[in-house]
Amino acid sequence: MTSKIFINQGSFGQNSIYKWNKVATALPDLEPVVLPADELTQKMRSHIQTNNSIIIGGGDGTIHHTLNSVFQNDFDFHRVRLGIVGLGSSCSFLKSIPSAKKKNSVPYITDRTSESSVDVGKVFFKTEDGTQHTKYFVANGSIGFLALGNQLFNQKGGLTQWLKSFSTEAANNYIFVKSLFKYTPARATVADTVEKKYLNIQFLKAKHYTGEYFFERGNSLQSGLLDFHLFDDLGPLHTLKVFYNLTLKNEFKSPTHIEFKDKSITIKTDQSVPLELDGEIYQGKEFLIECVPRKLRLMTELEKV
């Protein structure tokens, strides 16, 4: 029986079809519907009105878009089962699912006979004018250096888009250098700690967060907890040292790097800053970040925890 797969045309630097062609032979029962994000949203909303499952093709941003724009309420989360084919630049969420299958390095979970429910992150935030927003995320989020990097990474055209279509790692390295010259740290208060400058504040549900970078900390997609990583800002040379260590070892052991697990945390900044969730960018000054257990139904079977 043939099913539709809704593919975000803009994924992988506007080149998602290239990745789809690499995996299509492994998924012969899927019929691609390829559209720009806005048009795709309307098709997907119509689909879930009469179907209890949906399969999407894209990266972390496409999953993020599905949870926040296609799913309209808690009932959609409860009712609809999600299948995913990783056609994006990074695919951090799928890389963190042990049961995901692969064809030509493209991960996917599309088993309509299997199901598991996984945690998602949820962020309540206020913009500078006091407007309140709520967004879900599946893989990770950040405030600070990495958020700026994602903002630059998402800009269309130019060298960045060209690099993305050939090598995510090359694009990430280029953006890192560009961010070094553009980043100005904001002062932030995390929970009840003293206000200070942070290089980066990360909160993760998946262990991967960009390209091949990951934190191996024994968290799971069903633990009910988020991983938090706080990096103090000590200037550009320190930033280079952090990046070098993460490149070699995917870790940075230092008094300037604090890591912990928790169900929720509050963050306040002294000015409006970029908030990155699954690679998508928002702006805010006050944030409540929390884990919502077993919120999202997936077409795969995870090991019971």
PDB file of C-alpha atoms in Angstrom:
ATOM      1  CA  MET A   1       0.000   0.000   0.000  1.00  0.00           C
ATOM      2  CA  THR A   2       1.436   3.372  -1.047  1.00  0.00           C
ATOM      3  CA  SER A   3       1.627   6.265   1.424  1.00  0.00           C
ATOM      4  CA  LYS A   4       2.615   9.870   0.905  1.00  0.00           C
ATOM      5  CA  ILE A   5       5.840  11.325   2.237  1.00  0.00           C
ATOM      6  CA  PHE A   6       5.712  15.111   2.644  1.00  0.00           C
ATOM      7  CA  ILE A   7       9.143  16.472   1.703  1.00  0.00           C
ATOM      8  CA  ASN A   8      10.318  19.968   2.586  1.00  0.00           C
ATOM      9  CA  GLN A   9      11.794  21.288  -0.655  1.00  0.00           C
ATOM     10  CA  GLY A  10      14.006  23.721   1.263  1.00  0.00           C
ATOM     11  CA  SER A  11      15.844  21.119   3.353  1.00  0.00           C
ATOM     12  CA  PHE A  12      19.553  20.409   2.773  1.00  0.00           C
ATOM     13  CA  GLY A  13      20.215  23.816   1.232  1.00  0.00           C
ATOM     14  CA  GLN A  14      17.196  23.610  -1.143  1.00  0.00           C
ATOM     15  CA  ASN A  15      18.469  20.199  -2.266  1.00  0.00           C
ATOM     16  CA  SER A  16      16.331  17.688  -0.344  1.00  0.00           C
ATOM     17  CA  ILE A  17      15.504  15.741  -3.518  1.00  0.00           C
ATOM     18  CA  TYR A  18      19.190  14.813  -3.852  1.00  0.00           C
ATOM     19  CA  LYS A  19      18.993  13.074  -0.466  1.00  0.00           C
ATOM     20  CA  TRP A  20      15.596  11.543  -1.222  1.00  0.00           C
ATOM     21  CA  ASN A  21      17.014   9.911  -4.345  1.00  0.00           C
ATOM     22  CA  LYS A  22      19.714   8.290  -2.186  1.00  0.00           C
ATOM     23  CA  VAL A  23      17.151   6.539   0.020  1.00  0.00           C
ATOM     24  CA  ALA A  24      14.106   6.153  -2.254  1.00  0.00           C
ATOM     25  CA  THR A  25      14.905   2.564  -3.319  1.00  0.00           C
ATOM     26  CA  ALA A  26      14.690   1.461   0.327  1.00  0.00           C
ATOM     27  CA  LEU A  27      11.218   3.030   0.639  1.00  0.00           C
ATOM     28  CA  PRO A  28       9.358   2.012  -2.545  1.00  0.00           C
ATOM     29  CA  ASP A  29       5.944   2.298  -0.873  1.00  0.00           C
ATOM     30  CA  LEU A  30       6.342   6.057  -0.314  1.00  0.00           C
ATOM     31  CA  GLU A  31       5.048   8.577  -2.852  1.00  0.00           C
ATOM     32  CA  PRO A  32       6.868  11.943  -2.525  1.00  0.00           C
ATOM     33  CA  VAL A  33       4.985  15.227  -2.242  1.00  0.00           C
ATOM     34  CA  VAL A  34       7.667  17.922  -2.596  1.00  0.00           C
ATOM     35  CA  LEU A  35       6.732  21.519  -1.812  1.00  0.00           C
ATOM     36  CA  PRO A  36       8.088  24.693  -0.163  1.00  0.00           C
ATOM     37  CA  ALA A  37       7.447  24.798   3.595  1.00  0.00           C
ATOM     38  CA  ASP A  38       4.352  27.053   3.559  1.00  0.00           C
ATOM     39  CA  GLU A  39       2.538  25.018   0.894  1.00  0.00           C
ATOM     40  CA  LEU A  40       3.622  21.792   2.542  1.00  0.00           C
ATOM     41  CA  THR A  41       2.063  22.884   5.842  1.00  0.00           C
ATOM     42  CA  GLN A  42      -1.382  23.162   4.282  1.00  0.00           C
ATOM     43  CA  LYS A  43      -1.090  19.725   2.669  1.00  0.00           C
ATOM     44  CA  MET A  44       0.082  18.162   5.928  1.00  0.00           C
ATOM     45  CA  ARG A  45      -2.715  19.778   7.963  1.00  0.00           C
ATOM     46  CA  SER A  46      -5.274  18.408   5.521  1.00  0.00           C
ATOM     47  CA  HIS A  47      -3.635  14.971   5.683  1.00  0.00           C
ATOM     48  CA  ILE A  48      -3.785  14.597   9.467  1.00  0.00           C
ATOM     49  CA  GLN A  49      -7.443  15.619   9.552  1.00  0.00           C
ATOM     50  CA  THR A  50      -8.283  12.232   8.051  1.00  0.00           C
ATOM     51  CA  ASN A  51      -5.193  10.169   8.968  1.00  0.00           C
ATOM     52  CA  ASN A  52      -3.664   9.087  12.279  1.00  0.00           C
ATOM     53  CA  SER A  53      -0.122   8.968  10.894  1.00  0.00           C
ATOM     54  CA  ILE A  54       2.118  11.098   8.699  1.00  0.00           C
ATOM     55  CA  ILE A  55       5.579  10.625   7.185  1.00  0.00           C
ATOM     56  CA  ILE A  56       7.765  13.667   6.574  1.00  0.00           C
ATOM     57  CA  GLY A  57      11.079  14.219   4.807  1.00  0.00           C
ATOM     58  CA  GLY A  58      13.481  16.900   5.995  1.00  0.00           C
ATOM     59  CA  GLY A  59      15.814  17.818   8.823  1.00  0.00           C
ATOM     60  CA  ASP A  60      15.367  18.887  12.439  1.00  0.00           C
ATOM     61  CA  GLY A  61      13.760  22.139  11.295  1.00  0.00           C
ATOM     62  CA  THR A  62      11.105  20.236   9.350  1.00  0.00           C
ATOM     63  CA  ILE A  63      10.243  18.140  12.421  1.00  0.00           C
ATOM     64  CA  HIS A  64      10.155  21.352  14.479  1.00  0.00           C
ATOM     65  CA  HIS A  65       7.817  22.932  11.940  1.00  0.00           C
ATOM     66  CA  THR A  66       5.535  19.871  12.059  1.00  0.00           C
ATOM     67  CA  LEU A  67       5.210  19.992  15.845  1.00  0.00           C
ATOM     68  CA  ASN A  68       4.619  23.744  15.990  1.00  0.00           C
ATOM     69  CA  SER A  69       2.665  24.518  12.796  1.00  0.00           C
ATOM     70  CA  VAL A  70       1.074  21.293  11.526  1.00  0.00           C
ATOM     71  CA  PHE A  71       0.066  19.843  14.890  1.00  0.00           C
ATOM     72  CA  GLN A  72      -2.544  22.265  16.212  1.00  0.00           C
ATOM     73  CA  ASN A  73      -3.202  21.007  19.743  1.00  0.00           C
ATOM     74  CA  ASP A  74      -2.511  18.279  22.317  1.00  0.00           C
ATOM     75  CA  PHE A  75      -5.043  16.012  20.624  1.00  0.00           C
ATOM     76  CA  ASP A  76      -2.894  15.947  17.459  1.00  0.00           C
ATOM     77  CA  PHE A  77       0.130  14.883  19.518  1.00  0.00           C
ATOM     78  CA  HIS A  78      -1.951  12.170  21.185  1.00  0.00           C
ATOM     79  CA  ARG A  79      -3.535  10.931  17.936  1.00  0.00           C
ATOM     80  CA  VAL A  80      -0.923  11.239  15.158  1.00  0.00           C
ATOM     81  CA  ARG A  81       2.077   8.928  14.763  1.00  0.00           C
ATOM     82  CA  LEU A  82       5.105  10.469  13.009  1.00  0.00           C
ATOM     83  CA  GLY A  83       7.490   8.839  10.531  1.00  0.00           C
ATOM     84  CA  ILE A  84      10.627  10.699   9.434  1.00  0.00           C
ATOM     85  CA  VAL A  85      13.165  10.424   6.613  1.00  0.00           C
ATOM     86  CA  GLY A  86      16.276  12.502   7.346  1.00  0.00           C
ATOM     87  CA  LEU A  87      16.709  14.755   4.327  1.00  0.00           C
ATOM     88  CA  GLY A  88      18.147  17.782   6.154  1.00  0.00           C
ATOM     89  CA  SER A  89      21.665  19.108   6.713  1.00  0.00           C
ATOM     90  CA  SER A  90      22.174  17.765  10.225  1.00  0.00           C
ATOM     91  CA  CYS A  91      19.342  15.395  11.289  1.00  0.00           C
ATOM     92  CA  SER A  92      20.461  15.467  14.944  1.00  0.00           C
ATOM     93  CA  PHE A  93      17.198  13.951  16.188  1.00  0.00           C
ATOM     94  CA  LEU A  94      17.259  10.906  13.904  1.00  0.00           C
ATOM     95  CA  LYS A  95      20.973  10.345  14.593  1.00  0.00           C
ATOM     96  CA  SER A  96      20.065  10.012  18.273  1.00  0.00           C
ATOM     97  CA  ILE A  97      17.477   7.249  17.682  1.00  0.00           C
ATOM     98  CA  PRO A  98      19.238   3.851  18.000  1.00  0.00           C
ATOM     99  CA  SER A  99      16.498   2.035  16.059  1.00  0.00           C
ATOM    100  CA  ALA A 100      16.677   4.326  13.006  1.00  0.00           C
ATOM    101  CA  LYS A 101      17.560   2.531   9.782  1.00  0.00           C
ATOM    102  CA  LYS A 102      19.943   3.934   7.139  1.00  0.00           C
ATOM    103  CA  LYS A 103      20.365   3.797   3.383  1.00  0.00           C
ATOM    104  CA  ASN A 104      23.365   5.593   1.847  1.00  0.00           C
ATOM    105  CA  SER A 105      23.854   7.442   5.175  1.00  0.00           C
ATOM    106  CA  VAL A 106      20.264   8.751   5.161  1.00  0.00           C
ATOM    107  CA  PRO A 107      18.481   7.801   8.434  1.00  0.00           C
ATOM    108  CA  TYR A 108      14.776   7.009   8.569  1.00  0.00           C
ATOM    109  CA  ILE A 109      12.010   5.697  10.836  1.00  0.00           C
ATOM    110  CA  THR A 110       8.959   4.666   8.802  1.00  0.00           C
ATOM    111  CA  ASP A 111       7.817   1.337  10.304  1.00  0.00           C
ATOM    112  CA  ARG A 112       4.034   1.674  10.431  1.00  0.00           C
ATOM    113  CA  THR A 113       3.771  -1.511  12.542  1.00  0.00           C
ATOM    114  CA  SER A 114       5.931  -0.089  15.379  1.00  0.00           C
ATOM    115  CA  GLU A 115       5.473   2.704  17.860  1.00  0.00           C
ATOM    116  CA  SER A 116       7.273   4.469  20.707  1.00  0.00           C
ATOM    117  CA  SER A 117       6.563   7.706  22.531  1.00  0.00           C
ATOM    118  CA  VAL A 118       9.470  10.080  23.222  1.00  0.00           C
ATOM    119  CA  ASP A 119      10.006  13.232  25.248  1.00  0.00           C
ATOM    120  CA  VAL A 120      10.021  16.690  23.694  1.00  0.00           C
ATOM    121  CA  GLY A 121      11.282  20.006  24.979  1.00  0.00           C
ATOM    122  CA  LYS A 122       8.946  22.949  25.497  1.00  0.00           C
ATOM    123  CA  VAL A 123       9.944  26.610  25.782  1.00  0.00           C
ATOM    124  CA  PHE A 124       7.790  29.464  27.055  1.00  0.00           C
ATOM    125  CA  PHE A 125       9.444  32.774  26.195  1.00  0.00           C
ATOM    126  CA  LYS A 126       8.800  36.498  26.182  1.00  0.00           C
ATOM    127  CA  THR A 127       9.979  38.936  23.540  1.00  0.00           C
ATOM    128  CA  GLU A 128      11.259  42.413  24.336  1.00  0.00           C
ATOM    129  CA  ASP A 129       7.747  43.898  24.035  1.00  0.00           C
ATOM    130  CA  GLY A 130       6.334  41.344  26.492  1.00  0.00           C
ATOM    131  CA  THR A 131       4.622  39.104  23.937  1.00  0.00           C
ATOM    132  CA  GLN A 132       4.531  35.478  25.090  1.00  0.00           C
ATOM    133  CA  HIS A 133       5.175  32.440  22.888  1.00  0.00           C
ATOM    134  CA  THR A 134       5.340  28.655  23.302  1.00  0.00           C
ATOM    135  CA  LYS A 135       7.408  26.327  21.093  1.00  0.00           C
ATOM    136  CA  TYR A 136       8.254  22.615  21.164  1.00  0.00           C
ATOM    137  CA  PHE A 137      11.602  21.130  20.151  1.00  0.00           C
ATOM    138  CA  VAL A 138      12.698  17.528  19.585  1.00  0.00           C
ATOM    139  CA  ALA A 139      16.494  17.628  19.338  1.00  0.00           C
ATOM    140  CA  ASN A 140      18.068  20.616  21.072  1.00  0.00           C
ATOM    141  CA  GLY A 141      18.109  24.337  21.671  1.00  0.00           C
ATOM    142  CA  SER A 142      20.580  27.062  22.559  1.00  0.00           C
ATOM    143  CA  ILE A 143      21.063  30.677  23.548  1.00  0.00           C
ATOM    144  CA  GLY A 144      24.324  32.424  22.711  1.00  0.00           C
ATOM    145  CA  PHE A 145      27.108  31.529  20.291  1.00  0.00           C
ATOM    146  CA  LEU A 146      25.455  28.449  18.778  1.00  0.00           C
ATOM    147  CA  ALA A 147      22.154  30.286  18.300  1.00  0.00           C
ATOM    148  CA  LEU A 148      23.958  33.023  16.369  1.00  0.00           C
ATOM    149  CA  GLY A 149      25.685  30.340  14.289  1.00  0.00           C
ATOM    150  CA  ASN A 150      22.336  28.758  13.412  1.00  0.00           C
ATOM    151  CA  GLN A 151      20.930  32.166  12.506  1.00  0.00           C
ATOM    152  CA  LEU A 152      23.811  32.679  10.061  1.00  0.00           C
ATOM    153  CA  PHE A 153      23.549  29.066   8.849  1.00  0.00           C
ATOM    154  CA  ASN A 154      19.880  29.590   7.919  1.00  0.00           C
ATOM    155  CA  GLN A 155      20.481  32.647   5.736  1.00  0.00           C
ATOM    156  CA  LYS A 156      19.663  31.881   2.114  1.00  0.00           C
ATOM    157  CA  GLY A 157      22.094  32.387  -0.724  1.00  0.00           C
ATOM    158  CA  GLY A 158      25.819  33.048  -0.722  1.00  0.00           C
ATOM    159  CA  LEU A 159      28.671  30.768   0.255  1.00  0.00           C
ATOM    160  CA  THR A 160      26.799  29.182   3.181  1.00  0.00           C
ATOM    161  CA  GLN A 161      24.011  27.744   1.046  1.00  0.00           C
ATOM    162  CA  TRP A 162      26.496  26.496  -1.528  1.00  0.00           C
ATOM    163  CA  LEU A 163      28.562  24.742   1.159  1.00  0.00           C
ATOM    164  CA  LYS A 164      25.465  23.173   2.757  1.00  0.00           C
ATOM    165  CA  SER A 165      24.554  21.435  -0.487  1.00  0.00           C
ATOM    166  CA  PHE A 166      27.984  19.732  -0.550  1.00  0.00           C
ATOM    167  CA  SER A 167      29.181  19.363   3.048  1.00  0.00           C
ATOM    168  CA  THR A 168      27.428  20.193   6.312  1.00  0.00           C
ATOM    169  CA  GLU A 169      30.772  20.058   8.153  1.00  0.00           C
ATOM    170  CA  ALA A 170      32.368  22.588   5.784  1.00  0.00           C
ATOM    171  CA  ALA A 171      29.368  24.888   6.200  1.00  0.00           C
ATOM    172  CA  ASN A 172      29.538  24.520  10.011  1.00  0.00           C
ATOM    173  CA  ASN A 173      33.258  25.378  10.079  1.00  0.00           C
ATOM    174  CA  TYR A 174      32.710  28.428   7.882  1.00  0.00           C
ATOM    175  CA  ILE A 175      29.860  29.613  10.115  1.00  0.00           C
ATOM    176  CA  PHE A 176      31.982  29.103  13.241  1.00  0.00           C
ATOM    177  CA  VAL A 177      34.670  31.460  11.910  1.00  0.00           C
ATOM    178  CA  LYS A 178      32.025  33.982  10.840  1.00  0.00           C
ATOM    179  CA  SER A 179      30.368  33.812  14.278  1.00  0.00           C
ATOM    180  CA  LEU A 180      33.679  34.524  16.035  1.00  0.00           C
ATOM    181  CA  PHE A 181      33.728  37.978  14.455  1.00  0.00           C
ATOM    182  CA  LYS A 182      30.032  38.696  14.955  1.00  0.00           C
ATOM    183  CA  TYR A 183      29.266  37.344  18.435  1.00  0.00           C
ATOM    184  CA  THR A 184      28.758  39.704  21.377  1.00  0.00           C
ATOM    185  CA  PRO A 185      27.824  37.842  24.586  1.00  0.00           C
ATOM    186  CA  ALA A 186      24.760  38.942  26.513  1.00  0.00           C
ATOM    187  CA  ARG A 187      24.516  38.794  30.293  1.00  0.00           C
ATOM    188  CA  ALA A 188      22.163  36.105  31.564  1.00  0.00           C
ATOM    189  CA  THR A 189      20.746  34.766  34.814  1.00  0.00           C
ATOM    190  CA  VAL A 190      20.257  30.990  34.847  1.00  0.00           C
ATOM    191  CA  ALA A 191      17.841  29.733  37.527  1.00  0.00           C
ATOM    192  CA  ASP A 192      18.883  31.546  40.728  1.00  0.00           C
ATOM    193  CA  THR A 193      22.564  32.039  39.863  1.00  0.00           C
ATOM    194  CA  VAL A 194      24.393  35.345  39.597  1.00  0.00           C
ATOM    195  CA  GLU A 195      24.055  37.219  36.311  1.00  0.00           C
ATOM    196  CA  LYS A 196      27.127  36.826  34.074  1.00  0.00           C
ATOM    197  CA  LYS A 197      28.236  36.510  30.475  1.00  0.00           C
ATOM    198  CA  TYR A 198      27.829  33.137  28.800  1.00  0.00           C
ATOM    199  CA  LEU A 199      29.472  31.948  25.630  1.00  0.00           C
ATOM    200  CA  ASN A 200      26.710  29.403  25.113  1.00  0.00           C
ATOM    201  CA  ILE A 201      23.754  27.836  26.919  1.00  0.00           C
ATOM    202  CA  GLN A 202      22.600  24.522  25.442  1.00  0.00           C
ATOM    203  CA  PHE A 203      19.652  22.307  26.326  1.00  0.00           C
ATOM    204  CA  LEU A 204      19.327  18.960  24.609  1.00  0.00           C
ATOM    205  CA  LYS A 205      16.918  16.058  24.329  1.00  0.00           C
ATOM    206  CA  ALA A 206      18.910  14.306  21.595  1.00  0.00           C
ATOM    207  CA  LYS A 207      22.620  13.691  22.154  1.00  0.00           C
ATOM    208  CA  HIS A 208      23.607  15.129  18.730  1.00  0.00           C
ATOM    209  CA  TYR A 209      23.361  18.883  18.236  1.00  0.00           C
ATOM    210  CA  THR A 210      24.979  19.840  14.913  1.00  0.00           C
ATOM    211  CA  GLY A 211      26.774  17.913  12.186  1.00  0.00           C
ATOM    212  CA  GLU A 212      28.773  15.128  13.854  1.00  0.00           C
ATOM    213  CA  TYR A 213      28.986  16.911  17.237  1.00  0.00           C
ATOM    214  CA  PHE A 214      27.347  15.226  20.218  1.00  0.00           C
ATOM    215  CA  PHE A 215      27.395  14.985  24.006  1.00  0.00           C
ATOM    216  CA  GLU A 216      27.542  11.382  25.260  1.00  0.00           C
ATOM    217  CA  ARG A 217      25.961  11.717  28.684  1.00  0.00           C
ATOM    218  CA  GLY A 218      23.728   8.665  29.142  1.00  0.00           C
ATOM    219  CA  ASN A 219      20.471  10.553  28.713  1.00  0.00           C
ATOM    220  CA  SER A 220      17.667   8.925  26.741  1.00  0.00           C
ATOM    221  CA  LEU A 221      14.756  10.100  24.622  1.00  0.00           C
ATOM    222  CA  GLN A 222      12.378   8.812  27.307  1.00  0.00           C
ATOM    223  CA  SER A 223      14.075   9.927  30.536  1.00  0.00           C
ATOM    224  CA  GLY A 224      11.874  12.937  31.298  1.00  0.00           C
ATOM    225  CA  LEU A 225      15.029  15.078  31.606  1.00  0.00           C
ATOM    226  CA  LEU A 226      16.944  17.563  29.476  1.00  0.00           C
ATOM    227  CA  ASP A 227      20.740  17.847  29.292  1.00  0.00           C
ATOM    228  CA  PHE A 228      21.979  21.376  30.075  1.00  0.00           C
ATOM    229  CA  HIS A 229      25.429  22.719  29.189  1.00  0.00           C
ATOM    230  CA  LEU A 230      26.556  26.190  30.305  1.00  0.00           C
ATOM    231  CA  PHE A 231      29.796  27.635  28.872  1.00  0.00           C
ATOM    232  CA  ASP A 232      31.266  30.809  30.414  1.00  0.00           C
ATOM    233  CA  ASP A 233      32.436  33.509  28.034  1.00  0.00           C
ATOM    234  CA  LEU A 234      36.158  34.282  28.398  1.00  0.00           C
ATOM    235  CA  GLY A 235      36.876  35.801  24.999  1.00  0.00           C
ATOM    236  CA  PRO A 236      37.687  34.582  21.456  1.00  0.00           C
ATOM    237  CA  LEU A 237      40.764  32.513  22.411  1.00  0.00           C
ATOM    238  CA  HIS A 238      38.728  30.566  24.958  1.00  0.00           C
ATOM    239  CA  THR A 239      36.019  30.061  22.324  1.00  0.00           C
ATOM    240  CA  LEU A 240      38.630  28.566  19.991  1.00  0.00           C
ATOM    241  CA  LYS A 241      39.782  26.214  22.776  1.00  0.00           C
ATOM    242  CA  VAL A 242      36.199  25.059  23.427  1.00  0.00           C
ATOM    243  CA  PHE A 243      35.627  24.441  19.713  1.00  0.00           C
ATOM    244  CA  TYR A 244      38.933  22.559  19.375  1.00  0.00           C
ATOM    245  CA  ASN A 245      38.113  20.243  22.292  1.00  0.00           C
ATOM    246  CA  LEU A 246      34.579  19.569  21.073  1.00  0.00           C
ATOM    247  CA  THR A 247      35.941  18.803  17.608  1.00  0.00           C
ATOM    248  CA  LEU A 248      38.397  16.216  18.934  1.00  0.00           C
ATOM    249  CA  LYS A 249      36.512  14.665  21.829  1.00  0.00           C
ATOM    250  CA  ASN A 250      32.903  15.920  21.848  1.00  0.00           C
ATOM    251  CA  GLU A 251      33.541  17.167  25.384  1.00  0.00           C
ATOM    252  CA  PHE A 252      35.075  20.130  27.206  1.00  0.00           C
ATOM    253  CA  LYS A 253      36.002  19.394  30.809  1.00  0.00           C
ATOM    254  CA  SER A 254      36.622  22.694  32.535  1.00  0.00           C
ATOM    255  CA  PRO A 255      35.350  24.803  35.463  1.00  0.00           C
ATOM    256  CA  THR A 256      33.990  27.136  32.767  1.00  0.00           C
ATOM    257  CA  HIS A 257      31.695  24.350  31.470  1.00  0.00           C
ATOM    258  CA  ILE A 258      28.865  23.219  33.735  1.00  0.00           C
ATOM    259  CA  GLU A 259      26.637  20.296  32.753  1.00  0.00           C
ATOM    260  CA  PHE A 260      23.624  18.790  34.490  1.00  0.00           C
ATOM    261  CA  LYS A 261      20.241  17.158  33.887  1.00  0.00           C
ATOM    262  CA  ASP A 262      16.935  18.628  35.009  1.00  0.00           C
ATOM    263  CA  LYS A 263      13.237  18.758  34.181  1.00  0.00           C
ATOM    264  CA  SER A 264      13.191  22.529  33.703  1.00  0.00           C
ATOM    265  CA  ILE A 265      15.152  25.748  34.024  1.00  0.00           C
ATOM    266  CA  THR A 266      14.563  29.505  33.755  1.00  0.00           C
ATOM    267  CA  ILE A 267      16.829  31.959  31.917  1.00  0.00           C
ATOM    268  CA  LYS A 268      16.679  35.762  31.791  1.00  0.00           C
ATOM    269  CA  THR A 269      18.919  37.960  29.634  1.00  0.00           C
ATOM    270  CA  ASP A 270      19.682  41.679  29.823  1.00  0.00           C
ATOM    271  CA  GLN A 271      18.670  42.177  26.164  1.00  0.00           C
ATOM    272  CA  SER A 272      16.788  40.386  23.414  1.00  0.00           C
ATOM    273  CA  VAL A 273      18.858  37.432  22.169  1.00  0.00           C
ATOM    274  CA  PRO A 274      18.453  34.712  19.527  1.00  0.00           C
ATOM    275  CA  LEU A 275      16.817  31.518  20.769  1.00  0.00           C
ATOM    276  CA  GLU A 276      17.608  28.477  18.630  1.00  0.00           C
ATOM    277  CA  LEU A 277      15.309  25.436  18.685  1.00  0.00           C
ATOM    278  CA  ASP A 278      16.049  22.538  16.303  1.00  0.00           C
ATOM    279  CA  GLY A 279      18.008  25.006  14.168  1.00  0.00           C
ATOM    280  CA  GLU A 280      15.105  27.491  13.915  1.00  0.00           C
ATOM    281  CA  ILE A 281      15.565  31.013  15.304  1.00  0.00           C
ATOM    282  CA  TYR A 282      13.349  33.138  17.566  1.00  0.00           C
ATOM    283  CA  GLN A 283      14.044  36.200  19.739  1.00  0.00           C
ATOM    284  CA  GLY A 284      13.405  36.598  23.460  1.00  0.00           C
ATOM    285  CA  LYS A 285      14.503  37.877  26.881  1.00  0.00           C
ATOM    286  CA  GLU A 286      12.835  35.517  29.378  1.00  0.00           C
ATOM    287  CA  PHE A 287      12.693  31.743  28.969  1.00  0.00           C
ATOM    288  CA  LEU A 288      11.202  28.760  30.788  1.00  0.00           C
ATOM    289  CA  ILE A 289      12.609  25.542  29.305  1.00  0.00           C
ATOM    290  CA  GLU A 290      11.102  22.207  30.309  1.00  0.00           C
ATOM    291  CA  CYS A 291      10.882  18.557  29.293  1.00  0.00           C
ATOM    292  CA  VAL A 292       7.473  17.065  28.426  1.00  0.00           C
ATOM    293  CA  PRO A 293       7.647  13.270  28.905  1.00  0.00           C
ATOM    294  CA  ARG A 294       6.454  10.856  26.189  1.00  0.00           C
ATOM    295  CA  LYS A 295       4.713  13.589  24.178  1.00  0.00           C
ATOM    296  CA  LEU A 296       5.545  12.524  20.598  1.00  0.00           C
ATOM    297  CA  ARG A 297       4.537   9.221  18.951  1.00  0.00           C
ATOM    298  CA  LEU A 298       7.060   7.809  16.456  1.00  0.00           C
ATOM    299  CA  MET A 299       7.041   4.995  13.880  1.00  0.00           C
ATOM    300  CA  THR A 300       9.791   3.010  15.542  1.00  0.00           C
ATOM    301  CA  GLU A 301      10.372   0.700  18.491  1.00  0.00           C
ATOM    302  CA  LEU A 302      12.751   1.980  21.157  1.00  0.00           C
ATOM    303  CA  GLU A 303      14.309  -0.097  23.902  1.00  0.00           C
ATOM    304  CA  LYS A 304      12.175   0.183  27.025  1.00  0.00           C
ATOM    305  CA  VAL A 305      13.623   2.398  29.773  1.00  0.00           C
TER     306      VAL A 305
END
